[in-house]
Coordinates of C-alpha atoms and ligand atoms in Angstrom, one line a residue:
X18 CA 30.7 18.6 2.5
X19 CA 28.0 18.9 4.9
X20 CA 26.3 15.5 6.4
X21 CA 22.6 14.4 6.1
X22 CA 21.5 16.1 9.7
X23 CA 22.8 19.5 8.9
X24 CA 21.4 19.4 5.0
X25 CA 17.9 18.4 6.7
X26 CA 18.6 21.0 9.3
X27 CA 19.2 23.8 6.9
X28 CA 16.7 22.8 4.0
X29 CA 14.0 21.5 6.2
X30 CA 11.4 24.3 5.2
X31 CA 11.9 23.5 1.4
X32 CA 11.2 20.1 1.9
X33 CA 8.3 20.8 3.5
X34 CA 6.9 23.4 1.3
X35 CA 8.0 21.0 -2.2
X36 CA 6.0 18.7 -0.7
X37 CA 2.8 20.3 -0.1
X38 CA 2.5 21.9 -3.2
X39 CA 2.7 18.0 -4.7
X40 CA -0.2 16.9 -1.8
X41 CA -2.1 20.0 -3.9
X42 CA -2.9 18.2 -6.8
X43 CA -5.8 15.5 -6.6
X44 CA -3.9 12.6 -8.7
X45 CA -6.8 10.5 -7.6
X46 CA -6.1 7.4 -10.0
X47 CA -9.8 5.6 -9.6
X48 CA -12.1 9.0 -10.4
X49 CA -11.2 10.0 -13.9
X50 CA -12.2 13.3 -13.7
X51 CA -9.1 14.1 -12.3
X52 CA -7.2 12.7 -15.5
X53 CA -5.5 16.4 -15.4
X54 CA -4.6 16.5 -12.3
X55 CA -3.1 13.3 -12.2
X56 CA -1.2 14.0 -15.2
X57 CA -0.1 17.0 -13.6
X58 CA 1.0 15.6 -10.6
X59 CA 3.7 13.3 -13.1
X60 CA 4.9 16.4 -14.4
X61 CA 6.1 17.9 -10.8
X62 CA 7.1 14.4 -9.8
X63 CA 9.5 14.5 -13.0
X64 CA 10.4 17.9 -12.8
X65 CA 11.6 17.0 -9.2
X66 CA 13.4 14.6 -10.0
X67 CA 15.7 16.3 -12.7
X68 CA 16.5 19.1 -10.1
X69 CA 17.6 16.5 -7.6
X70 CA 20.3 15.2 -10.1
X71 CA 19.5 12.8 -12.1
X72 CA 20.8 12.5 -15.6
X73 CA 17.9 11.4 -17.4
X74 CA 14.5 11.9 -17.0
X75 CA 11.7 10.3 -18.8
X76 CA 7.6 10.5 -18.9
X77 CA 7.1 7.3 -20.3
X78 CA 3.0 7.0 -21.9
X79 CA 1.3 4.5 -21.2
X80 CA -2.4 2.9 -21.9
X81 CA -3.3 4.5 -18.4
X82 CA -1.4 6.8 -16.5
X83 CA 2.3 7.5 -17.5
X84 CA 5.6 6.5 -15.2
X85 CA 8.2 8.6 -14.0
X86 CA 11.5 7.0 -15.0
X87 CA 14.8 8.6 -13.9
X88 CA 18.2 7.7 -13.0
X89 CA 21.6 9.0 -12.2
X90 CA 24.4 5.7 -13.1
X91 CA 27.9 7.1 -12.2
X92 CA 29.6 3.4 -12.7
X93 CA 28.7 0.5 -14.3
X94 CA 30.7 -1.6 -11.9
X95 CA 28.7 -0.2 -8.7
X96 CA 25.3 -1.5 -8.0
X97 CA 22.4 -0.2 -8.6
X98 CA 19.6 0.6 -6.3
X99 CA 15.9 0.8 -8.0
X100 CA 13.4 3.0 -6.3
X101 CA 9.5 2.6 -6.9
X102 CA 6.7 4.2 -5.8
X103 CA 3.5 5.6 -6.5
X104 CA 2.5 9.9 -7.2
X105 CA -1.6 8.6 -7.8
X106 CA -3.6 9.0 -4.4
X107 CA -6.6 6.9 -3.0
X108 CA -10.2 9.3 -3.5
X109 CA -11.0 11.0 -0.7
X110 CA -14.2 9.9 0.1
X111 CA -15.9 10.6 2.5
X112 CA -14.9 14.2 2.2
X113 CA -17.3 15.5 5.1
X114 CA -15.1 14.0 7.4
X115 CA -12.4 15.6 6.7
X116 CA -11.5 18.5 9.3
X117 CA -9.6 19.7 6.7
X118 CA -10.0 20.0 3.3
X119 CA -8.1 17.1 1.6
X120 CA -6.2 18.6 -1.0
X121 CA -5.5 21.7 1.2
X122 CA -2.6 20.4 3.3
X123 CA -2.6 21.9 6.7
X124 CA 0.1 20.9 9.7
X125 CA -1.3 20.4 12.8
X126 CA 0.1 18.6 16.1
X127 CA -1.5 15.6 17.1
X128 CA -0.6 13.6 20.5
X129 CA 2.0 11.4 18.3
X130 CA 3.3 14.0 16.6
X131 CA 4.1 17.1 18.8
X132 CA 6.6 18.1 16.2
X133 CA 3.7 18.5 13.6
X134 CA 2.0 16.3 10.9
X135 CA 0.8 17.3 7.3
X136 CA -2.7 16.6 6.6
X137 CA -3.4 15.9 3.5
X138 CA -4.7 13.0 1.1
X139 CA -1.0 11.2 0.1
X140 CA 0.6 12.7 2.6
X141 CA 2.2 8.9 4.1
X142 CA 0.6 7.1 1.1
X143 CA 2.6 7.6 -1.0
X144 CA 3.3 11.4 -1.8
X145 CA 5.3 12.1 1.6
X146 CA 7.4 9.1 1.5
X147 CA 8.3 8.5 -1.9
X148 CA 9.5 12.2 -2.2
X149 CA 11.6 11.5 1.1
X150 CA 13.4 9.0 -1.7
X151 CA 13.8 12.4 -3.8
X152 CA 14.7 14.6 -1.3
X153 CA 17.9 12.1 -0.2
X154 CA 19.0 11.6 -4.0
X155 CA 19.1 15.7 -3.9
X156 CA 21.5 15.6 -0.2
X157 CA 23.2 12.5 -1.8
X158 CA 24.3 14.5 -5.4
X159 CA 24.4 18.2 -4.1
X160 CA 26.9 16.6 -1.5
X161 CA 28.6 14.4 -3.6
X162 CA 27.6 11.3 -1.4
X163 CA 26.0 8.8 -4.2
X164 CA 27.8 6.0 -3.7
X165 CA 26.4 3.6 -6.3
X166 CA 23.6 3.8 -9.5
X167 CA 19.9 5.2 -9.0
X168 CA 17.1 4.5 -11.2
X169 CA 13.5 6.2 -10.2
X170 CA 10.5 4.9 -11.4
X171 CA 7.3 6.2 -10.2
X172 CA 3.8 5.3 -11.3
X173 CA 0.2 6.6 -11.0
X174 CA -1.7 3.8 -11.0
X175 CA -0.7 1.7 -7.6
X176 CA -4.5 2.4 -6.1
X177 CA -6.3 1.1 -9.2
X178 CA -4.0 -2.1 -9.6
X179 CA -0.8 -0.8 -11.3
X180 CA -2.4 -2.3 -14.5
X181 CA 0.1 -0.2 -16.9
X182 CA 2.7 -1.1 -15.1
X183 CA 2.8 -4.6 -14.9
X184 CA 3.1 -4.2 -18.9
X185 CA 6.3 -1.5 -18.2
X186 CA 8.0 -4.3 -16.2
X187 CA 8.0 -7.1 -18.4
X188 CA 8.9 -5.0 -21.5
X189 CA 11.6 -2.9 -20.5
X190 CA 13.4 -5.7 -17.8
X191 CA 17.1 -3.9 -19.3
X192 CA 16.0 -0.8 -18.0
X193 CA 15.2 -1.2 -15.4
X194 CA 17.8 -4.0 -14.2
X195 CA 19.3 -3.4 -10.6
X196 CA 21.0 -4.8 -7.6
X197 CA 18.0 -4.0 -5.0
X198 CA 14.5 -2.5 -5.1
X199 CA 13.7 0.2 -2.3
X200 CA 10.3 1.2 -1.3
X201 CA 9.2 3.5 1.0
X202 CA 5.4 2.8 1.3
X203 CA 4.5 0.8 4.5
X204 CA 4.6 1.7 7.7
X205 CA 7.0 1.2 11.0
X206 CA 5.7 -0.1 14.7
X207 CA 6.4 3.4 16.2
X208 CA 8.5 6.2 16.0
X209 CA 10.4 4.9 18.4
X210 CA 10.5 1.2 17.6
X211 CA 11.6 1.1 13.6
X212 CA 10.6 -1.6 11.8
X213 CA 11.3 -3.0 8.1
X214 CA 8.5 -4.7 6.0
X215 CA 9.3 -8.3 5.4
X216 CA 6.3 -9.5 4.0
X217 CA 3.2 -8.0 2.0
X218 CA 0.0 -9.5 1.6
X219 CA -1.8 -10.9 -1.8
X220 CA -5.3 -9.7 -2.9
X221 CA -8.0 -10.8 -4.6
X222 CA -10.7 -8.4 -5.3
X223 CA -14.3 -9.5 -6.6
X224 CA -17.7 -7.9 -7.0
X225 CA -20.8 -9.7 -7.0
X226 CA -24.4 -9.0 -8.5
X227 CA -27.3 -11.1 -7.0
X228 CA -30.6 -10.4 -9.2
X229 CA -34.1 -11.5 -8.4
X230 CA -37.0 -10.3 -10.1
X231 CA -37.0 -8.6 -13.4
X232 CA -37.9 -5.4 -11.6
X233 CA -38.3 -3.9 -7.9
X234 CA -41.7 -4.9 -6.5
X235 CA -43.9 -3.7 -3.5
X236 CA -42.9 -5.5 -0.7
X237 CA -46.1 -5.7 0.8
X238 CA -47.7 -7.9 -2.5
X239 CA -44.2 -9.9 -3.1
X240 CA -42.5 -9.7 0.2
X241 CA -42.5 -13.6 1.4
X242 CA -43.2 -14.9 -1.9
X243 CA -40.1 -14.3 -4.7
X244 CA -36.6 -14.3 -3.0
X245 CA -35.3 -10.9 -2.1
X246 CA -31.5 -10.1 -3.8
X247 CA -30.7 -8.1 -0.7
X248 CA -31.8 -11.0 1.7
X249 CA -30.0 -13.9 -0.2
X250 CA -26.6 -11.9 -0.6
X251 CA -26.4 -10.7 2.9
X252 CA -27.0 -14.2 4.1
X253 CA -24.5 -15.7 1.1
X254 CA -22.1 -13.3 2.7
X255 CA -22.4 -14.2 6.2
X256 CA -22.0 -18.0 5.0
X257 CA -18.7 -17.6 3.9
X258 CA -17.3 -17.1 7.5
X259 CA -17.8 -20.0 9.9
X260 CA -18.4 -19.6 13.6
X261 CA -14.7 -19.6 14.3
X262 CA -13.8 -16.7 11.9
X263 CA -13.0 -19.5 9.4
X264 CA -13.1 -18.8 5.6
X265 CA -15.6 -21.6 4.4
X266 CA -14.8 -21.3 0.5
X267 CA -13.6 -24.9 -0.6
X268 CA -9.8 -25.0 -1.4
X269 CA -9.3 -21.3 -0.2
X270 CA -6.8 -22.9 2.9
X271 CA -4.7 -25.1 0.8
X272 CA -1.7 -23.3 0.1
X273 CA -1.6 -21.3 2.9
X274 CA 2.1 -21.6 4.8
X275 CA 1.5 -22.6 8.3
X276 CA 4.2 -20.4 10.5
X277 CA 6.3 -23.0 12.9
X278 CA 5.7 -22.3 16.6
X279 CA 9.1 -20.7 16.5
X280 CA 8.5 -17.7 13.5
X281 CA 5.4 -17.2 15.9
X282 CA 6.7 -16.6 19.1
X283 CA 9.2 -14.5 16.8
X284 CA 6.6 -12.4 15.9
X285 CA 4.7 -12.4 19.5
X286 CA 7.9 -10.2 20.7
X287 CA 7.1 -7.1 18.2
X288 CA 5.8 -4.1 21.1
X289 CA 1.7 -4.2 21.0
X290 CA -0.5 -3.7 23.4
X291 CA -4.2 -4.5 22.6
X292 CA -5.4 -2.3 24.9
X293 CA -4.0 1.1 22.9
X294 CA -5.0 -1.0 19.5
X295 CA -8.8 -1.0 20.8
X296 CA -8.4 2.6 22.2
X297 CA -7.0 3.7 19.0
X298 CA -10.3 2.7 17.5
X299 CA -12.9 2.9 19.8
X300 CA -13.6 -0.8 20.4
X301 CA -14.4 -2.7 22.9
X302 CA -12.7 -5.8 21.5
X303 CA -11.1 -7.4 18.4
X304 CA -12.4 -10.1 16.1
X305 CA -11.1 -12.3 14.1
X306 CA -10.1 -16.0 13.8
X307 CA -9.9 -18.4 16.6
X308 CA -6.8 -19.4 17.3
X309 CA -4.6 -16.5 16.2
X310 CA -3.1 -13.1 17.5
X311 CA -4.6 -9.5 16.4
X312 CA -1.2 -9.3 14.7
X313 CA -1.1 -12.7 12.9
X314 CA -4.6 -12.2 12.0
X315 CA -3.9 -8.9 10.2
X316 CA -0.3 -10.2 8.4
X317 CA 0.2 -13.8 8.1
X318 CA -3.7 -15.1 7.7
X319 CA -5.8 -14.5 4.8
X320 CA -8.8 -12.9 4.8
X321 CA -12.2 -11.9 3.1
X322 CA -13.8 -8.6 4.0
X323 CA -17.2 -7.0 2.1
X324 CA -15.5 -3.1 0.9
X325 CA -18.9 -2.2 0.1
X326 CA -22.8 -3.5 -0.3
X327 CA -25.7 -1.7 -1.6
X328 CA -29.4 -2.0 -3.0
X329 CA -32.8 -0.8 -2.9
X330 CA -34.0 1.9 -1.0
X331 CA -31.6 4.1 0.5
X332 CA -33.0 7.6 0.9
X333 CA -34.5 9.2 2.7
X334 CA -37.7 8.0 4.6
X335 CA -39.4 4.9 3.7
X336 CA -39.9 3.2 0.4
X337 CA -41.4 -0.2 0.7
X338 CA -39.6 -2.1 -1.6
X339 CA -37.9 -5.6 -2.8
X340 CA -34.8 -4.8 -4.8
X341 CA -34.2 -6.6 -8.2
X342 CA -30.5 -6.3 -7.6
X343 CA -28.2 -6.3 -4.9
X344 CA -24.2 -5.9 -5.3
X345 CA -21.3 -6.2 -3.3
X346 CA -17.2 -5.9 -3.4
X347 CA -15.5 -8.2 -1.7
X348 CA -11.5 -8.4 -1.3
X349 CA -9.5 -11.3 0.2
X350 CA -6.0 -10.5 1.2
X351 CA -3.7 -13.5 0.5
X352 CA -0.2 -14.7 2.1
X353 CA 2.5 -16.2 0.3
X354 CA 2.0 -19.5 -1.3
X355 CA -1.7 -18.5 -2.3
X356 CA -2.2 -17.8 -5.4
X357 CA -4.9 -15.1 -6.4
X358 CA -6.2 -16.0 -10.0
X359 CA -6.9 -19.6 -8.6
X360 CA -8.0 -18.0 -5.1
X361 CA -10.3 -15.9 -7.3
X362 CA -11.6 -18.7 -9.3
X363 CA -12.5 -20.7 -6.0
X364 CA -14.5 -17.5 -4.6
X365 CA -16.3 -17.8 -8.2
X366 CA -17.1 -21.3 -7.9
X367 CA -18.2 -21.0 -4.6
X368 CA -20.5 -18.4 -4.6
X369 CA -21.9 -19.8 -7.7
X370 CA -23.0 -22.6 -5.7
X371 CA -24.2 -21.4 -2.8
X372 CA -26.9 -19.3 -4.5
X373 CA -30.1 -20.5 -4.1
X374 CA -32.9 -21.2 -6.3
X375 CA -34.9 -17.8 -7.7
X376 CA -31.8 -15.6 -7.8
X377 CA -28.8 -16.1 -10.3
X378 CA -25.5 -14.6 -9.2
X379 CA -22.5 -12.7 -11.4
X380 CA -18.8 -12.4 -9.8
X381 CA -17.0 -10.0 -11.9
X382 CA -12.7 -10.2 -10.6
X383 CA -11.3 -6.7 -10.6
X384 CA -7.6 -6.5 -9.9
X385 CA -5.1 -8.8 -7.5
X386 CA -1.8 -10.0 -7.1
X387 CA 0.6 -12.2 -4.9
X388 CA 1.7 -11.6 -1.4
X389 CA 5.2 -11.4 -0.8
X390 CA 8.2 -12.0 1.8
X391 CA 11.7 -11.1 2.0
X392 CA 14.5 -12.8 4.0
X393 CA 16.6 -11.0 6.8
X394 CA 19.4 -12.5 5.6
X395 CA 19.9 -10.4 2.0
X396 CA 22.4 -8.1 2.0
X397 CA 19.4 -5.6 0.7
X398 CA 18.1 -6.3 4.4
X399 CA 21.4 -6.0 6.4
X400 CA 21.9 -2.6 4.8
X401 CA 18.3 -1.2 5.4
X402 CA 19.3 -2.6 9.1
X403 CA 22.3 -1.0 9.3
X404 CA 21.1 2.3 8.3
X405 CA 18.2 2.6 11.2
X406 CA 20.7 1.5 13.6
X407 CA 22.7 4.9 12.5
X408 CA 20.1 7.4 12.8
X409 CA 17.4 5.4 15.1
X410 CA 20.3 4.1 17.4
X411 CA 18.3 0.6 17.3
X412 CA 18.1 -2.3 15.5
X413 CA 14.7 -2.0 13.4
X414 CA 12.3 -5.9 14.1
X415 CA 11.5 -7.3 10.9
X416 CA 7.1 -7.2 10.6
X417 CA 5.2 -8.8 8.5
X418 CA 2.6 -6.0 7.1
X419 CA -1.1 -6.8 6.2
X420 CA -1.1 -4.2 3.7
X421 CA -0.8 -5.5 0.1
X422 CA 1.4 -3.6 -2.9
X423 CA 0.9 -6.6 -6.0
X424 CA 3.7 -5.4 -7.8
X425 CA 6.4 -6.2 -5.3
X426 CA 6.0 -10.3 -6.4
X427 CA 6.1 -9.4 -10.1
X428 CA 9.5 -7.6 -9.9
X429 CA 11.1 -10.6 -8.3
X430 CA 9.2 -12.4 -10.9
X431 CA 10.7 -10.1 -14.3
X432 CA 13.7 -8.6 -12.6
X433 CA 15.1 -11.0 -10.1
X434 CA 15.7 -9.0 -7.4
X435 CA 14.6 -8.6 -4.0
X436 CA 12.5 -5.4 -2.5
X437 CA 13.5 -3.9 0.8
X438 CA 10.5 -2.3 2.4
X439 CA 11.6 1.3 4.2
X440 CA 7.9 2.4 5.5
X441 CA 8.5 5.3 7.7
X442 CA 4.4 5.7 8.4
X443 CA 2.2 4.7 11.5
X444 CA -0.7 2.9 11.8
X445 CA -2.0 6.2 13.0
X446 CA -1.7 8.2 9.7
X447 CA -5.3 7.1 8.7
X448 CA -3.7 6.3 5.4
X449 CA -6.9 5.5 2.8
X450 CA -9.1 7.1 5.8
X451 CA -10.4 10.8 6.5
X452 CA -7.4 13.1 7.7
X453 CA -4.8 11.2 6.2
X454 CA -1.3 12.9 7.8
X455 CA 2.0 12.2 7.6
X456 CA 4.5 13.2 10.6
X457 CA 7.2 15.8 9.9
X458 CA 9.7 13.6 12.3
X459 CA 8.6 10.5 10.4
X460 CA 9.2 12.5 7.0
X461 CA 12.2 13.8 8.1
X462 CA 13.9 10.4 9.5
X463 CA 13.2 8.6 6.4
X464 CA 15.3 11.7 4.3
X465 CA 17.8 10.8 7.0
X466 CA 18.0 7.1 6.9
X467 CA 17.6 6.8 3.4
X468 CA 21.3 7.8 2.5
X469 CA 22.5 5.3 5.2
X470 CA 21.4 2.6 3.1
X471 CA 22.4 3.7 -0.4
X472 CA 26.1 3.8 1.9
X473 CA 25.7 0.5 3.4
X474 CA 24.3 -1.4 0.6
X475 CA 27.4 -0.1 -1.7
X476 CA 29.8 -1.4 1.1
X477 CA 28.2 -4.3 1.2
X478 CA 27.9 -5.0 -2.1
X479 CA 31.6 -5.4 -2.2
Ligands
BES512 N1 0.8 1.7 0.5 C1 -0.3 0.8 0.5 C2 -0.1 -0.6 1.0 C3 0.4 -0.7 2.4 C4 0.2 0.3 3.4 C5 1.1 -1.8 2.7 C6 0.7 0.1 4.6 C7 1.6 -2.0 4.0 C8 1.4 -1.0 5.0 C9 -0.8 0.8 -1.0 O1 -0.9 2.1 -1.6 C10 -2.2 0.2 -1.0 O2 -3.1 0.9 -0.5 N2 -2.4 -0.9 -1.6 C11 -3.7 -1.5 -1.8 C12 -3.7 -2.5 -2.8 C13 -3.9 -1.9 -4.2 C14 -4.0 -3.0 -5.2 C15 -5.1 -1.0 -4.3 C16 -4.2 -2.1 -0.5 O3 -3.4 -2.7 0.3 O4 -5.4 -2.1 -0.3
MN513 MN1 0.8 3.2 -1.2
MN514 MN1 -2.8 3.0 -0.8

């Protein structure tokens, strides 16, 4: 029987090699002219998961994209540990700066990662670290080290809103019963300070049409005179901040848990240092709400940021013009306690009212979902805790992430049962960005600690 370092030590290259033929296939969720490849991509994540030992294996069809069901129960009696995550990838946009081509995975060593990182769209989110879940179910049953139930369910649609999903979860809550749900798709404060994921933020995600005229005019005969789309959204959209980083949208505070002075000062002892934040992105200083830390700004305050504006003229030269329309996508990340369809229905109401005469406005809701937080006192927690302290030799801080995955509430919700967030990624990876990588150490530790908490969860289980 050999143990989790000398398995990783000897099949190393494999894992590596399995996993960049997945990071191949463009199983971009949102474009749909990659239906094939994102089908595809199902297939290898299924396939994978038969040869790492499972007894049952299932492509389940859905309306969208299908889910990757799988699990290995060796006693009823033991507990059962649920593992999600997500084989569809973010597009790759905007592909010209990528040094690399995206779905060419190249390793390269980067000042964090001397030991080598893949680049590669889904190589952190989620590809690299939801097959690190595969590659420690193959260690756990080629060694004969699963010590409790595995089910595996794996979707394609967690970029686009896990729409298909959601429908999969209520229906089939026998199924997929379990004891604990593990995710690997969040990050850690540095390699070497682990961290678990306690809390996940909501979203709300809205797009907005401001129209004008009944056509685009000459903005020398109308300019002045009718009210410009572009003009009255930008300046709607600047309202909706006040001049202490304040959401002004009526109601949108009103749920929103209010840390004591004690879970803040908590927080304020995670590692950060501003100065390597602002370095890290070529700043010259942060922003954000008045009264709060860069790191309570980006995990326990809500927010509303434009994810894209556009409208008239946008080529090249000049065109002198006044748009009819003007658009806009706007998402608000939400904390616990908020709730999105009614923080989505305030947004509406708001915006409705702020537009002034000569334009009427449209806000079409796209996809959203509650924010989250788990308690360090679970035994789900203890044994994620337990298992860093084995192969990190440190007791991983419990962070609140400002990162949002909406179906996390909904399994508490439909199968009672907490999540334990594993995220083995950096801040660093440029996860959603150009150049995307995931770092072979980082890859590697999660295939090691993963075991650990399979082990410790059974144990404590008890
Ligand atoms: N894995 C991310 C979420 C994440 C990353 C949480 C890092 C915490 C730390 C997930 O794939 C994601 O991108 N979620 C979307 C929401 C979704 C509805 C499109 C997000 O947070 O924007
Ligand atoms: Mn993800
Ligand atoms: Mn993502």
């Amino acid at each position: 029987m050999q143990n989790i370092q000398s398995y990783i030590q000897e099949h190393k290259d494999r894992f590596l090699s399995e996993l960049i033929e997945l990071l191949k296939i463009p199983s971009i969720s949102a474009d749909s002219a990659f239906k094939n490849d994102v089908i595809k991509t199902a297939n290898a994540v299924m396939e994978s998961l038969d040869k790492a030992g499972c007894d049952t294996v299932e492509l389940c069809e859905t309306d969208g994209y299908p889910i990757i069901y799988a699990e290995k129960i060796i006693d009823k009696n033991l507990p059962t540990v649920l593992v999600y995550g997500h084989y569809d990838v973010q597009p790759p946009d905007p592909i010209d700066l990528w040094d690399s081509p995206p779905f060419e995975p190249v390793i390269k060593t980067t000042e964090l990662h001397p030991e080598g990182a893949i680049f590669a769209r889904g190589s952190c989110d989620d590809k690299g670290q939801m097959y690190m879940h595969v590659k420690a179910l193959e260690f756990m049953t080629n060694q004969n080290q699963l010590p409790c139930n595995v089910k595996f369910m794996i979707e394609g649609e967690e970029e686009v809103g896990s729409v298909s999903l959601s429908k999969f979860v209520k229906e089939n809550q026998e199924k997929l019963s379990n004891d604990v749900i593990l995710i690997s798709d969040t990050g850690m404060i540095a390699k070497d300070v682990p961290s678990i994921t306690t809390g996940l933020r909501g979203l709300s995600y809205v797009e907005v049409e401001v129209t004008g005229p009944n056509r685009d005019l000459h903005s020398g005969l109308y300019g002045g005179a009718v009210a410009n789309p572009i003009n009255v959204l930008t300046k709607m959209i600047a309202s909706l901040h006040d001049e202490n980083n304040h959401i002004t949208i009526p109601g949108f505070y009103d749920n929103v848990e209010e840390l004591s002075t004690e879970e803040r000062a908590q927080m304020a002892k995670a590692p950060f240092s501003l100065d390597s934040y602002k370095k890290a992105l070529d700043i010259d200083a942060v922003y954000g709400e008045t009264g709060y830390s860069t790191n309570e700004r980006n995990s326990i305050r809500p927010t509303l940021d434009v994810n894209g504006i556009w409208g008239g003229y946008i080529g090249e030269g000049a065109k002198t013009v006044i748009a009819s329309k003007a658009f806009a996508k706007i998402s608000m990340r939400l904390v616990p306690n908020q709730d999105w369809k009614n923080i989505t229905e305030l947004f509406k109401k708001h915006f409705e009212s702020i537009a002034p005469k000569g334009v009427t406005v449209k806000v079409k809701p796209h996809h959203g979902g509650q924010g989250y937080v788990t308690p360090i006192d679970s035994i789900g927690y203890k044994a994620a805790s337990k298992a860093y302290e084995d192969t990190f030799g440190k007791t991983p801080i419990p962070q609140r992430s400002g990162g949002s995955i909406p179906i996390v509430s909904l399994f508490e919700k439909e199968l009672k049962s907490k999540t334990i967030l594993m995220g083995f990624g950096l801040d660093s990876d440029a996860i959603h960005s150009p150049n995307e990588h995931f770092g072979i150490w980082n890859y590697l530790k999660g295939i090691e600690t993963i075991p650990g908490f399979y082990k410790h969860f059974t144990e404590l289980y008890k």
